[in-house]
Short mmCIF file of C-alpha atoms and ligand atoms in Angstrom, two decimals:
data_model
loop_
_atom_site.label_atom_id
_atom_site.label_comp_id
_atom_site.label_asym_id
_atom_site.label_seq_id
_atom_site.Cartn_x
_atom_site.Cartn_y
_atom_site.Cartn_z
CA MET A 20 9.26 11.65 57.81
CA LYS A 21 8.92 9.85 61.07
CA ASP A 22 9.14 12.76 63.22
CA PHE A 23 6.19 14.74 61.44
CA ARG A 24 3.14 12.86 60.58
CA TYR A 25 0.02 14.31 59.19
CA LEU A 26 -3.44 12.93 58.87
CA GLU A 27 -3.65 9.04 58.49
CA GLY A 28 -5.60 7.07 55.89
CA VAL A 29 -6.05 9.81 53.45
CA ALA A 30 -3.41 9.23 50.74
CA THR A 31 -4.57 8.33 47.34
CA LEU A 32 -1.37 6.26 46.38
CA VAL A 33 -2.03 3.03 44.89
CA LEU A 34 0.71 0.50 43.62
CA ASN A 35 -0.05 -2.13 41.06
CA GLU A 36 2.38 -4.93 41.96
CA GLU A 37 1.61 -6.86 38.87
CA LYS A 38 2.92 -4.30 36.69
CA CYS A 39 6.18 -3.52 38.54
CA ILE A 40 9.27 -4.55 37.10
CA GLY A 41 11.45 -3.69 40.25
CA CYS A 42 13.48 -0.73 38.89
CA GLY A 43 13.79 0.85 42.22
CA GLU A 44 13.16 4.19 41.00
CA CYS A 45 10.03 5.00 43.35
CA GLU A 46 12.35 3.81 46.11
CA ILE A 47 15.01 6.42 45.05
CA VAL A 48 12.60 9.55 44.46
CA CYS A 49 10.46 9.39 47.20
CA PRO A 50 11.45 11.90 49.86
CA HIS A 51 9.59 9.97 52.47
CA GLY A 52 10.80 6.54 52.13
CA VAL A 53 7.13 5.30 51.36
CA PHE A 54 8.37 2.43 49.19
CA ILE A 55 11.02 -0.44 49.56
CA LEU A 56 12.38 -2.73 46.99
CA ASP A 57 11.75 -6.24 48.23
CA ASN A 58 12.66 -9.14 46.28
CA LYS A 59 12.61 -7.46 42.74
CA LYS A 60 9.14 -5.85 43.57
CA ALA A 61 8.00 -2.66 45.14
CA ALA A 62 6.27 -2.46 48.23
CA VAL A 63 4.52 0.30 50.00
CA ILE A 64 5.65 0.25 53.60
CA ASP A 65 4.43 3.57 54.79
CA LYS A 66 1.49 5.01 52.97
CA ASP A 67 0.51 7.43 55.68
CA GLY A 68 3.91 9.00 55.11
CA CYS A 69 3.00 9.99 51.40
CA MET A 70 2.33 13.56 50.88
CA GLU A 71 1.20 12.99 47.33
CA CYS A 72 3.82 14.77 45.41
CA GLY A 73 3.52 12.59 42.46
CA ALA A 74 7.27 11.77 42.20
CA CYS A 75 6.85 8.16 42.26
CA ALA A 76 4.09 7.94 39.63
CA LEU A 77 5.86 10.20 37.26
CA ASN A 78 9.06 8.35 37.32
CA CYS A 79 7.81 4.77 37.25
CA PRO A 80 8.41 3.49 33.82
CA VAL A 81 5.55 1.05 33.51
CA SER A 82 3.03 3.35 35.23
CA ALA A 83 2.26 0.98 38.06
CA ILE A 84 1.88 3.72 40.48
CA GLU A 85 -1.12 5.85 40.76
CA VAL A 86 -1.63 8.88 42.92
CA THR A 87 -3.52 12.16 42.91
CA PRO A 88 -0.65 14.73 42.87
CA GLY A 89 -0.96 18.08 44.25
CA VAL A 90 0.17 20.72 46.81
CA GLY A 91 -0.80 20.36 50.31
CA CYS A 92 -1.22 23.88 50.78
CA ALA A 93 -4.53 25.55 52.33
CA ALA A 94 -4.18 28.78 50.55
CA TYR A 95 -3.98 27.19 47.38
CA ILE A 96 -6.94 24.78 47.86
CA ILE A 97 -8.83 27.76 49.04
CA GLN A 98 -8.18 29.39 45.62
CA THR A 99 -9.21 26.29 43.89
CA TRP A 100 -12.41 26.47 45.53
CA VAL A 101 -13.40 30.08 44.55
CA LYS A 102 -11.63 30.11 41.24
CA ARG A 103 -11.19 28.00 38.29
CA LYS A 104 -8.31 25.58 38.84
CA ASP A 105 -6.18 26.83 35.87
CA SER A 106 -6.36 30.51 37.15
CA THR A 107 -4.85 29.47 40.65
CA ALA A 108 -1.48 30.86 41.70
CA CYS A 109 0.44 30.01 44.82
CA GLY A 110 1.72 33.10 46.57
CA GLY A 111 2.54 31.72 49.93
CA GLY A 112 5.41 30.26 51.77
CA ALA A 113 9.21 29.77 50.87
CA VAL A 114 9.03 25.79 50.82
CA CYS A 115 6.19 25.90 48.45
CA CYS A 116 3.55 27.81 47.13
CA MET B 19 22.27 42.67 36.70
CA ASN B 20 24.96 44.44 38.44
CA GLU B 21 27.67 46.32 36.75
CA ASN B 22 31.01 45.22 37.64
CA SER B 23 33.17 48.23 36.05
CA CYS B 24 32.16 50.40 39.26
CA CYS B 25 34.89 51.92 41.43
CA GLY B 26 36.35 49.25 43.94
CA THR B 27 35.73 46.12 42.45
CA LYS B 28 38.76 44.07 40.84
CA ASN B 29 38.61 43.51 37.09
CA SER B 30 37.52 40.11 37.65
CA VAL B 31 35.65 39.70 34.00
CA GLY B 32 38.64 39.76 31.90
CA PRO B 33 39.11 36.56 29.63
CA THR B 34 41.23 34.09 31.09
CA GLY B 35 44.97 34.66 31.16
CA LEU B 36 44.50 38.18 29.25
CA GLN B 37 46.06 40.87 31.90
CA ILE B 38 44.21 44.21 31.14
CA GLN B 39 46.73 46.96 30.99
CA PRO B 40 45.77 50.21 33.24
CA PHE B 41 45.01 53.02 31.18
CA SER B 42 47.72 55.11 32.48
CA SER B 43 50.94 53.80 33.93
CA LYS B 44 51.27 56.59 36.51
CA GLN B 45 48.85 57.80 38.63
CA ALA B 46 48.25 61.56 38.49
CA ASP B 47 49.28 63.25 41.63
CA ASP B 48 46.80 66.04 41.80
CA GLU B 49 43.26 64.18 41.27
CA VAL B 50 41.61 67.36 40.13
CA CYS B 51 38.92 65.65 38.26
CA CYS B 52 37.30 63.67 40.59
CA GLY B 53 37.99 62.29 44.14
CA THR B 54 38.05 58.55 43.47
CA PRO B 55 40.35 56.62 41.13
CA ALA B 56 38.75 55.37 38.14
CA GLY B 57 37.49 51.71 38.09
CA PRO B 58 38.95 49.10 35.88
CA PRO B 59 38.27 49.50 32.18
CA SER B 60 35.12 47.61 30.69
CA SER B 61 35.58 43.84 30.16
CA PRO B 62 35.69 43.00 26.25
CA TYR B 63 32.72 40.54 27.19
CA GLU B 64 30.39 43.35 27.90
CA LYS B 65 27.81 44.32 25.48
CA PRO B 66 25.38 47.33 25.19
CA GLY B 67 22.08 46.58 26.78
CA TYR B 68 23.71 43.79 28.84
CA GLN B 69 25.35 43.65 32.32
CA ILE B 70 27.66 41.18 33.44
CA VAL B 71 26.44 39.80 36.74
CA ARG B 72 28.54 39.96 39.81
CA PHE B 73 29.03 36.28 40.44
CA VAL B 74 30.53 35.76 36.83
CA ASP B 75 34.24 35.67 37.14
CA GLY B 76 34.79 35.34 33.23
CA PHE B 77 33.77 33.35 30.34
CA MET B 78 35.05 30.14 28.65
CA ASP B 79 34.79 30.16 24.99
CA MET B 80 33.20 26.80 23.86
CA ASP B 81 32.26 25.80 20.35
CA SER B 82 28.50 26.17 21.21
CA GLY B 83 29.24 29.52 22.61
CA LEU B 84 30.48 31.57 25.73
CA VAL B 85 29.97 29.92 29.07
CA PRO B 86 30.04 32.12 32.00
CA LYS B 87 32.28 30.95 34.99
CA VAL B 88 30.73 31.36 38.28
CA ASN B 89 32.47 31.76 41.57
CA THR B 90 31.48 30.08 44.67
CA HIS B 91 31.56 32.58 47.32
CA LEU B 92 28.49 34.69 48.54
CA SER B 93 29.18 38.38 48.43
CA LEU B 94 27.45 40.77 50.69
CA PHE B 95 25.09 41.70 47.75
CA ASP B 96 24.18 37.94 47.62
CA ILE B 97 23.75 37.46 51.48
CA ALA B 98 21.74 40.94 51.69
CA GLY B 99 19.55 39.81 48.75
CA SER B 100 18.84 36.46 50.49
CA ILE B 101 17.54 38.13 53.57
CA MET B 102 15.49 40.60 51.55
CA THR B 103 14.03 37.59 49.80
CA ARG B 104 13.57 35.70 52.97
CA VAL B 105 11.57 38.52 54.67
CA GLY B 106 9.51 38.82 51.67
CA VAL B 107 10.89 41.86 49.95
CA ASN B 108 11.53 41.24 45.88
CA ARG B 109 10.53 37.70 46.34
CA ASN B 110 9.22 37.43 42.90
CA ARG B 111 12.15 39.09 41.02
CA TYR B 112 15.18 37.28 42.53
CA LYS B 113 16.11 35.17 39.69
CA ILE B 114 19.04 34.49 37.35
CA SER B 115 19.38 33.89 33.49
CA PRO B 116 18.66 30.30 32.86
CA GLY B 117 21.38 28.36 30.91
CA LEU B 118 24.51 26.78 31.37
CA TYR B 119 27.33 27.85 33.82
CA GLY B 120 30.67 26.72 34.73
CA ILE B 121 31.97 26.20 38.20
CA GLY B 122 35.85 25.94 38.96
CA ASN B 123 37.65 24.65 35.82
CA PRO B 124 35.19 21.99 34.37
CA THR B 125 36.16 19.79 31.72
CA PRO B 126 34.25 17.57 29.37
CA ASP B 127 34.33 14.73 32.29
CA SER B 128 32.86 17.16 34.88
CA PRO B 129 29.38 16.39 36.37
CA VAL B 130 26.56 18.45 35.15
CA LEU B 131 24.24 19.62 37.81
CA VAL B 132 20.72 20.79 37.37
CA THR B 133 18.92 23.45 39.44
CA ALA B 134 16.31 26.13 39.11
CA ASN B 135 16.92 29.87 38.26
CA TYR B 136 15.70 31.24 41.80
CA LYS B 137 18.64 33.19 42.92
CA LEU B 138 18.45 31.48 46.37
CA SER B 139 18.65 27.92 44.94
CA PHE B 140 21.50 28.91 42.55
CA ASP B 141 23.51 30.84 45.29
CA THR B 142 23.18 27.69 47.49
CA VAL B 143 24.56 25.28 44.98
CA ARG B 144 27.21 27.23 43.65
CA LYS B 145 28.52 27.89 47.47
CA GLU B 146 28.35 24.13 48.02
CA LEU B 147 30.32 23.42 44.87
CA SER B 148 33.45 25.55 46.04
CA GLY B 149 36.62 23.52 45.29
CA ILE B 150 34.54 21.30 42.82
CA ASN B 151 34.68 21.64 39.01
CA ALA B 152 31.31 21.16 37.38
CA TRP B 153 28.94 22.43 34.96
CA LEU B 154 25.52 24.13 36.22
CA LEU B 155 22.57 23.83 34.23
CA VAL B 156 20.00 26.52 35.17
CA LEU B 157 16.31 25.64 34.21
CA ASP B 158 13.89 28.65 33.66
CA THR B 159 11.47 27.88 36.71
CA HIS B 160 10.42 31.61 36.59
CA GLY B 161 12.13 32.30 39.92
CA ILE B 162 10.67 29.60 42.02
CA ASN B 163 12.84 27.13 43.83
CA VAL B 164 13.11 23.55 42.87
CA TRP B 165 10.50 21.91 45.02
CA CYS B 166 7.73 24.31 44.08
CA ALA B 167 8.51 24.71 40.56
CA ALA B 168 8.74 20.79 40.24
CA GLY B 169 5.24 20.86 41.76
CA LYS B 170 3.88 23.42 39.22
CA GLY B 171 5.95 21.46 36.17
CA THR B 172 8.33 24.52 35.47
CA PHE B 173 11.00 22.31 36.63
CA GLY B 174 9.98 19.84 34.22
CA THR B 175 11.11 17.47 31.68
CA GLN B 176 10.33 19.68 28.99
CA GLU B 177 12.35 22.59 30.08
CA LEU B 178 15.05 20.18 30.91
CA VAL B 179 15.24 18.82 27.63
CA LYS B 180 15.05 22.21 26.01
CA GLN B 181 17.94 23.66 28.13
CA VAL B 182 19.85 20.60 27.22
CA GLU B 183 19.54 21.20 23.56
CA ALA B 184 19.91 25.08 23.77
CA SER B 185 23.20 25.05 25.65
CA GLY B 186 24.80 22.34 23.37
CA LEU B 187 25.59 20.19 26.30
CA LYS B 188 26.18 17.14 23.87
CA GLN B 189 29.17 19.03 22.41
CA ILE B 190 30.37 20.22 25.83
CA VAL B 191 30.39 16.96 27.85
CA ASN B 192 31.60 13.59 26.78
CA HIS B 193 29.28 11.65 29.21
CA ARG B 194 25.73 11.48 29.22
CA LYS B 195 24.44 12.18 32.88
CA LEU B 196 22.48 14.93 34.66
CA VAL B 197 22.56 15.21 38.34
CA VAL B 198 18.91 16.38 39.25
CA PRO B 199 17.96 17.28 42.71
CA GLN B 200 15.70 14.51 44.13
CA LEU B 201 12.90 16.95 44.86
CA GLY B 202 12.74 17.82 41.35
CA ALA B 203 11.28 14.23 40.75
CA THR B 204 7.73 15.79 40.98
CA GLY B 205 8.29 17.51 37.77
CA ILE B 206 11.09 15.53 35.81
CA SER B 207 10.63 12.03 34.55
CA ALA B 208 14.00 10.49 34.44
CA HIS B 209 12.85 7.83 31.76
CA GLN B 210 11.34 10.65 29.60
CA VAL B 211 14.39 12.68 29.58
CA LYS B 212 16.45 9.52 28.69
CA LYS B 213 14.29 9.11 25.67
CA GLN B 214 14.12 12.82 24.65
CA CYS B 215 17.72 13.69 24.76
CA GLU B 216 19.76 10.73 25.66
CA PHE B 217 20.74 12.09 29.34
CA LYS B 218 20.48 9.52 32.15
CA VAL B 219 19.07 11.55 35.22
CA ILE B 220 21.08 10.76 38.29
CA TRP B 221 19.01 11.91 41.46
CA GLY B 222 21.19 13.95 43.63
CA PRO B 223 20.46 14.68 47.43
CA VAL B 224 17.42 16.61 48.50
CA ARG B 225 19.68 19.15 50.45
CA ALA B 226 22.51 21.14 48.36
CA ALA B 227 24.44 20.72 51.45
CA ASP B 228 25.07 17.29 50.71
CA ILE B 229 26.20 17.93 47.08
CA GLY B 230 29.76 17.60 47.89
CA GLU B 231 29.61 14.13 49.67
CA PHE B 232 27.54 13.09 47.07
CA LEU B 233 29.72 13.79 44.17
CA ASN B 234 32.86 12.34 46.47
CA HIS B 235 31.01 9.17 46.79
CA ASP B 236 30.67 8.13 43.20
CA MET B 237 27.13 9.87 43.19
CA LYS B 238 25.69 7.60 45.75
CA ALA B 239 23.32 9.31 48.13
CA SER B 240 22.80 7.87 51.62
CA VAL B 241 19.32 7.22 52.99
CA GLY B 242 19.71 10.41 55.20
CA MET B 243 20.40 12.50 51.96
CA ARG B 244 17.23 11.08 50.31
CA ARG B 245 14.75 12.18 53.06
CA VAL B 246 13.39 15.47 53.50
CA THR B 247 13.49 17.05 56.99
CA PHE B 248 11.67 19.84 58.49
CA SER B 249 14.19 20.88 61.47
CA LEU B 250 13.59 24.00 63.77
CA PRO B 251 16.18 26.11 61.35
CA GLU B 252 14.04 25.03 58.39
CA ARG B 253 10.98 26.19 59.96
CA LEU B 254 12.26 29.49 61.55
CA VAL B 255 13.31 30.94 58.29
CA LEU B 256 9.62 30.52 56.79
CA ILE B 257 8.25 32.73 59.45
CA PRO B 258 9.05 36.10 58.31
CA VAL B 259 7.45 35.20 54.87
CA GLU B 260 4.32 33.93 56.59
CA ILE B 261 4.02 37.12 58.53
CA TYR B 262 4.66 39.21 55.20
CA ILE B 263 1.91 37.50 53.38
CA GLY B 264 -0.52 38.15 56.13
CA PHE B 265 0.36 41.80 56.63
CA LYS B 266 -2.46 43.16 54.48
CA PRO B 267 -5.36 41.19 55.73
CA VAL B 268 -4.08 41.98 59.19
CA LEU B 269 -3.97 45.71 58.60
CA LEU B 270 -7.62 45.39 57.27
CA THR B 271 -8.56 43.52 60.13
CA MET B 272 -7.10 46.28 62.54
CA PHE B 273 -9.38 48.95 60.89
CA LEU B 274 -12.32 46.56 61.18
CA LEU B 275 -11.46 46.08 64.60
CA PHE B 276 -11.74 49.97 65.47
CA LEU B 277 -14.94 50.21 63.68
CA LEU B 278 -16.58 47.10 65.68
CA SER B 279 -15.14 48.55 68.88
CA GLY B 280 -16.83 51.96 68.60
CA ILE B 281 -20.36 50.54 68.02
CA GLY B 282 -22.46 50.69 71.27
CA SER B 283 -25.14 52.24 73.17
CA ASP B 284 -23.97 55.74 72.07
CA PHE B 285 -24.30 54.57 68.49
CA PHE B 286 -20.68 55.24 67.70
CA SER B 287 -18.05 56.26 70.51
CA PHE B 288 -14.52 57.23 69.19
CA LYS B 289 -13.06 56.99 72.95
CA ASN B 290 -14.51 53.35 72.75
CA ALA B 291 -13.25 52.79 69.16
CA TRP B 292 -9.86 53.53 70.38
CA GLU B 293 -9.73 51.95 73.56
CA ARG B 294 -11.36 48.95 73.00
CA GLY B 295 -9.90 49.03 69.35
CA LEU B 296 -6.33 48.63 70.94
CA ILE B 297 -7.54 45.68 73.16
CA GLY B 298 -8.60 43.93 69.88
CA ILE B 299 -5.69 44.80 67.74
CA SER B 300 -3.53 43.35 70.74
CA SER B 301 -5.56 40.02 70.63
CA LEU B 302 -5.08 40.03 66.81
CA VAL B 303 -1.35 40.25 67.34
CA GLY B 304 -1.61 37.49 69.99
CA GLY B 305 -3.39 35.28 67.52
CA VAL B 306 -0.93 35.99 64.63
CA ILE B 307 2.15 35.24 66.99
CA ALA B 308 0.37 31.99 68.01
CA GLY B 309 -0.46 30.82 64.64
CA ALA B 310 2.40 31.87 62.43
CA VAL B 311 5.30 31.87 65.07
CA LEU B 312 4.44 29.62 67.90
CA THR B 313 2.85 26.84 65.83
CA PRO B 314 5.67 26.52 63.36
CA VAL B 315 8.38 26.55 66.32
CA PHE B 316 6.49 23.94 68.54
CA LEU B 317 4.92 21.79 65.33
CA GLN B 318 6.42 18.71 66.87
CA ASN B 319 5.24 19.29 70.37
CA LEU B 320 1.56 20.57 69.92
CA PRO B 321 -1.09 18.02 70.15
CA GLY B 322 -3.00 16.79 66.99
CA ARG B 323 -2.12 15.79 63.57
CA ALA B 324 -4.24 18.53 61.70
CA PHE B 325 -2.76 21.96 61.79
CA SER B 326 -5.92 23.74 62.48
CA ILE B 327 -5.92 21.79 65.96
CA LYS B 328 -2.25 22.55 66.67
CA GLY B 329 -2.81 26.10 65.87
CA ALA B 330 -5.96 26.19 68.07
CA VAL B 331 -4.04 24.75 71.05
CA ALA B 332 -1.27 27.35 70.64
CA GLY B 333 -4.20 29.80 70.42
CA ILE B 334 -5.83 28.63 73.63
CA VAL B 335 -2.37 29.39 75.28
CA THR B 336 -1.99 32.67 73.89
CA ALA B 337 -5.63 33.59 74.54
CA ILE B 338 -5.38 32.94 78.24
CA VAL B 339 -2.37 35.30 78.36
CA VAL B 340 -4.36 38.00 76.46
CA VAL B 341 -7.21 37.77 78.60
CA LEU B 342 -5.46 37.62 81.86
CA TRP B 343 -3.60 40.90 80.71
CA TYR B 344 -6.90 42.59 80.06
CA TRP B 345 -8.75 41.17 82.95
CA LYS B 346 -9.25 44.45 84.60
CA ASP B 347 -10.35 46.33 81.43
CA THR B 348 -13.08 43.72 80.13
CA ILE B 349 -16.23 42.46 81.07
CA TRP B 350 -17.28 38.60 80.69
CA LEU B 351 -18.74 39.03 77.46
CA GLU B 352 -15.54 40.68 76.05
CA THR B 353 -13.58 37.83 77.40
CA ILE B 354 -15.45 35.29 75.43
CA GLY B 355 -14.96 37.39 72.33
CA LEU B 356 -11.32 37.66 72.81
CA MET B 357 -10.74 33.95 73.48
CA LEU B 358 -12.56 32.90 70.46
CA PHE B 359 -10.99 35.59 68.04
CA VAL B 360 -7.27 34.56 69.30
CA ILE B 361 -8.16 31.09 68.64
CA THR B 362 -9.44 31.41 65.42
CA ILE B 363 -6.69 33.43 63.91
CA SER B 364 -4.45 31.17 65.19
CA SER B 365 -6.05 28.12 63.98
CA TYR B 366 -6.46 29.49 60.70
CA LEU B 367 -2.96 30.85 60.18
CA ALA B 368 -1.65 27.39 61.38
CA MET B 369 -3.86 25.54 58.72
CA ASN B 370 -2.19 27.94 56.15
CA PHE B 371 1.32 26.87 57.23
CA THR B 372 0.40 23.42 55.69
CA GLY B 373 1.71 25.00 52.41
CA SER B 374 5.07 25.42 53.77
CA THR B 375 5.59 21.92 55.09
CA PRO B 376 7.18 19.18 53.18
CA PHE B 377 4.76 16.52 54.47
CA THR B 378 1.14 17.52 54.10
CA SER B 379 -0.60 15.76 51.48
CA PRO B 380 -3.37 17.79 49.39
CA THR B 381 -6.08 15.12 50.09
CA GLY B 382 -5.36 15.57 54.00
CA VAL B 383 -5.24 19.28 53.86
CA GLU B 384 -8.55 19.46 51.94
CA LYS B 385 -10.08 17.06 54.58
CA GLU B 386 -8.87 19.01 57.45
CA MET B 387 -10.22 22.35 56.01
CA ARG B 388 -13.61 20.93 55.16
CA LYS B 389 -14.10 20.42 58.70
CA ALA B 390 -12.06 23.40 60.44
CA ILE B 391 -13.28 26.24 58.11
CA PRO B 392 -17.06 26.15 59.14
CA LEU B 393 -15.87 25.98 62.79
CA GLN B 394 -13.64 29.01 62.41
CA ALA B 395 -16.21 30.62 60.56
CA PHE B 396 -18.63 30.08 63.39
CA ALA B 397 -16.20 30.76 65.95
CA LEU B 398 -15.47 34.10 64.33
CA ILE B 399 -19.01 35.23 64.22
CA VAL B 400 -19.69 34.35 67.97
CA ALA B 401 -16.57 36.36 68.74
CA ALA B 402 -17.72 39.47 66.74
CA ILE B 403 -21.28 39.39 68.26
CA SER B 404 -19.88 39.18 71.79
CA TRP B 405 -17.44 42.04 71.06
CA ILE B 406 -20.27 44.26 69.64
CA GLY B 407 -22.85 43.01 72.23
CA ALA B 408 -20.42 44.14 75.11
CA GLY B 409 -20.51 47.44 73.69
CA PHE B 410 -24.23 47.92 74.67
CA LEU B 411 -23.67 46.51 78.09
S1 LIG C 12 3.57 10.63 45.80
FE1 LIG C 12 5.53 11.54 46.60
S2 LIG C 12 5.56 11.19 48.79
FE2 LIG C 12 3.90 9.79 48.03
S3 LIG C 12 5.00 7.76 47.71
FE3 LIG C 12 5.21 9.12 45.97
S4 LIG C 12 7.22 9.75 45.84
FE4 LIG C 12 6.42 9.24 48.09
S1 LIG C 13 9.26 2.58 39.83
FE1 LIG C 13 7.30 1.34 39.14
S2 LIG C 13 8.55 -0.43 38.18
FE2 LIG C 13 10.11 0.63 39.47
S3 LIG C 13 10.21 -0.42 41.26
FE3 LIG C 13 8.88 1.25 41.43
S4 LIG C 13 6.63 0.32 40.90
FE4 LIG C 13 8.17 -1.00 40.12
#
């Protein structure tokens, strides 16, 4: 999103261009336009726009993308600090958790 | 969920083409028995223990079973339900039964759209589909919207494949395409779906409002339809829920404020607890407004990237107002306490708003929290000490 930017230089997104077969799926699913398909290869054009939702990695047919997916939600992260990860449940806002 | 056989509503659940005859052809002149005329007779589709929901207009008899036909207008009940959900009442129970539904007069060629069984998602989609013939495949996301459910994996590959099989979709449509909202891509893997049930996932637009245009343009989405937005209206609808969630902790804090305000050189003074407590509570309300209302509204204008900083800035402005308001009733030590208190509450609540935005990364939020929480805790302790200390002066 161009009008809203969050912290820079933190996203865990990594693209392995060697593996990429240029299917274009990552460019379609990313809601922040992080990828562009250039000359039959995906390229990361806005890494700081990545919110680590994991859609691109899940939909890359050759596993050329790696990202640590999760929800960027403070209430949720506090719960993961105090409880075991699998017993956490989001209870917050309407957009997410 | 809601019975349709009650007075007043039209007998909308009769099977297509079948005209249900009224029980008596002549209305009794003297309605001795009861004041209101009887409602329509029960639909042949009703079963003991089940109720036909309001948005179902009838059923299609398919080889694989009955498919309910859904109407596309939102009734007062739907709108009231949406409002209740938005303000936080009945959030967790607002769901519909998963499975296949028909919209308009769908044929084997009609598109299949996938959505979540959160009633708000379902309502938005069916409203946008008015005038369109389509199938709607509703996944069991436990009453959570597509975006959140996808993050949790309930709006996921397994559930989609399961519903495709359970609904007998392969016998109902003659194509092999599913339109899945793009934000569902966090939980659904298109190539896995194709492998497991032959259906090709076509990524639909992010917003339901674009569905009509998307379908009219040969299922092609423009770049704008592919990007999430976070406009002012989108932020405003989140505010009531933010406040609702904070309600219990706020009440608890109010109680604590009364206690802290009473402590002083007379050991405990009820007069002070009341008078100073009210000042404390006004500051708390100020902090909540700054963090949960002003920060979301002015998100773009507030300086800083980290939400805790944006919240702190909104808090400073609010704190100045609060301090000036109580200028005559407070001493310098109390002023310090109030300032820090308002700023901390605002900063903390703003940080929690990250969970409601569609652009904050978990790595970023965690980084911000590791810096902000110790500072917030420190500020809160100093605020409490100043406030209690002032009671002894
Ligand atoms: S993780 Fe999500 S936001 Fe980040 S690049 Fe992939 S699809 Fe885009
Ligand atoms: S989804 Fe994977 S293979 Fe397809 S373009 Fe993106 S990186 Fe390349």
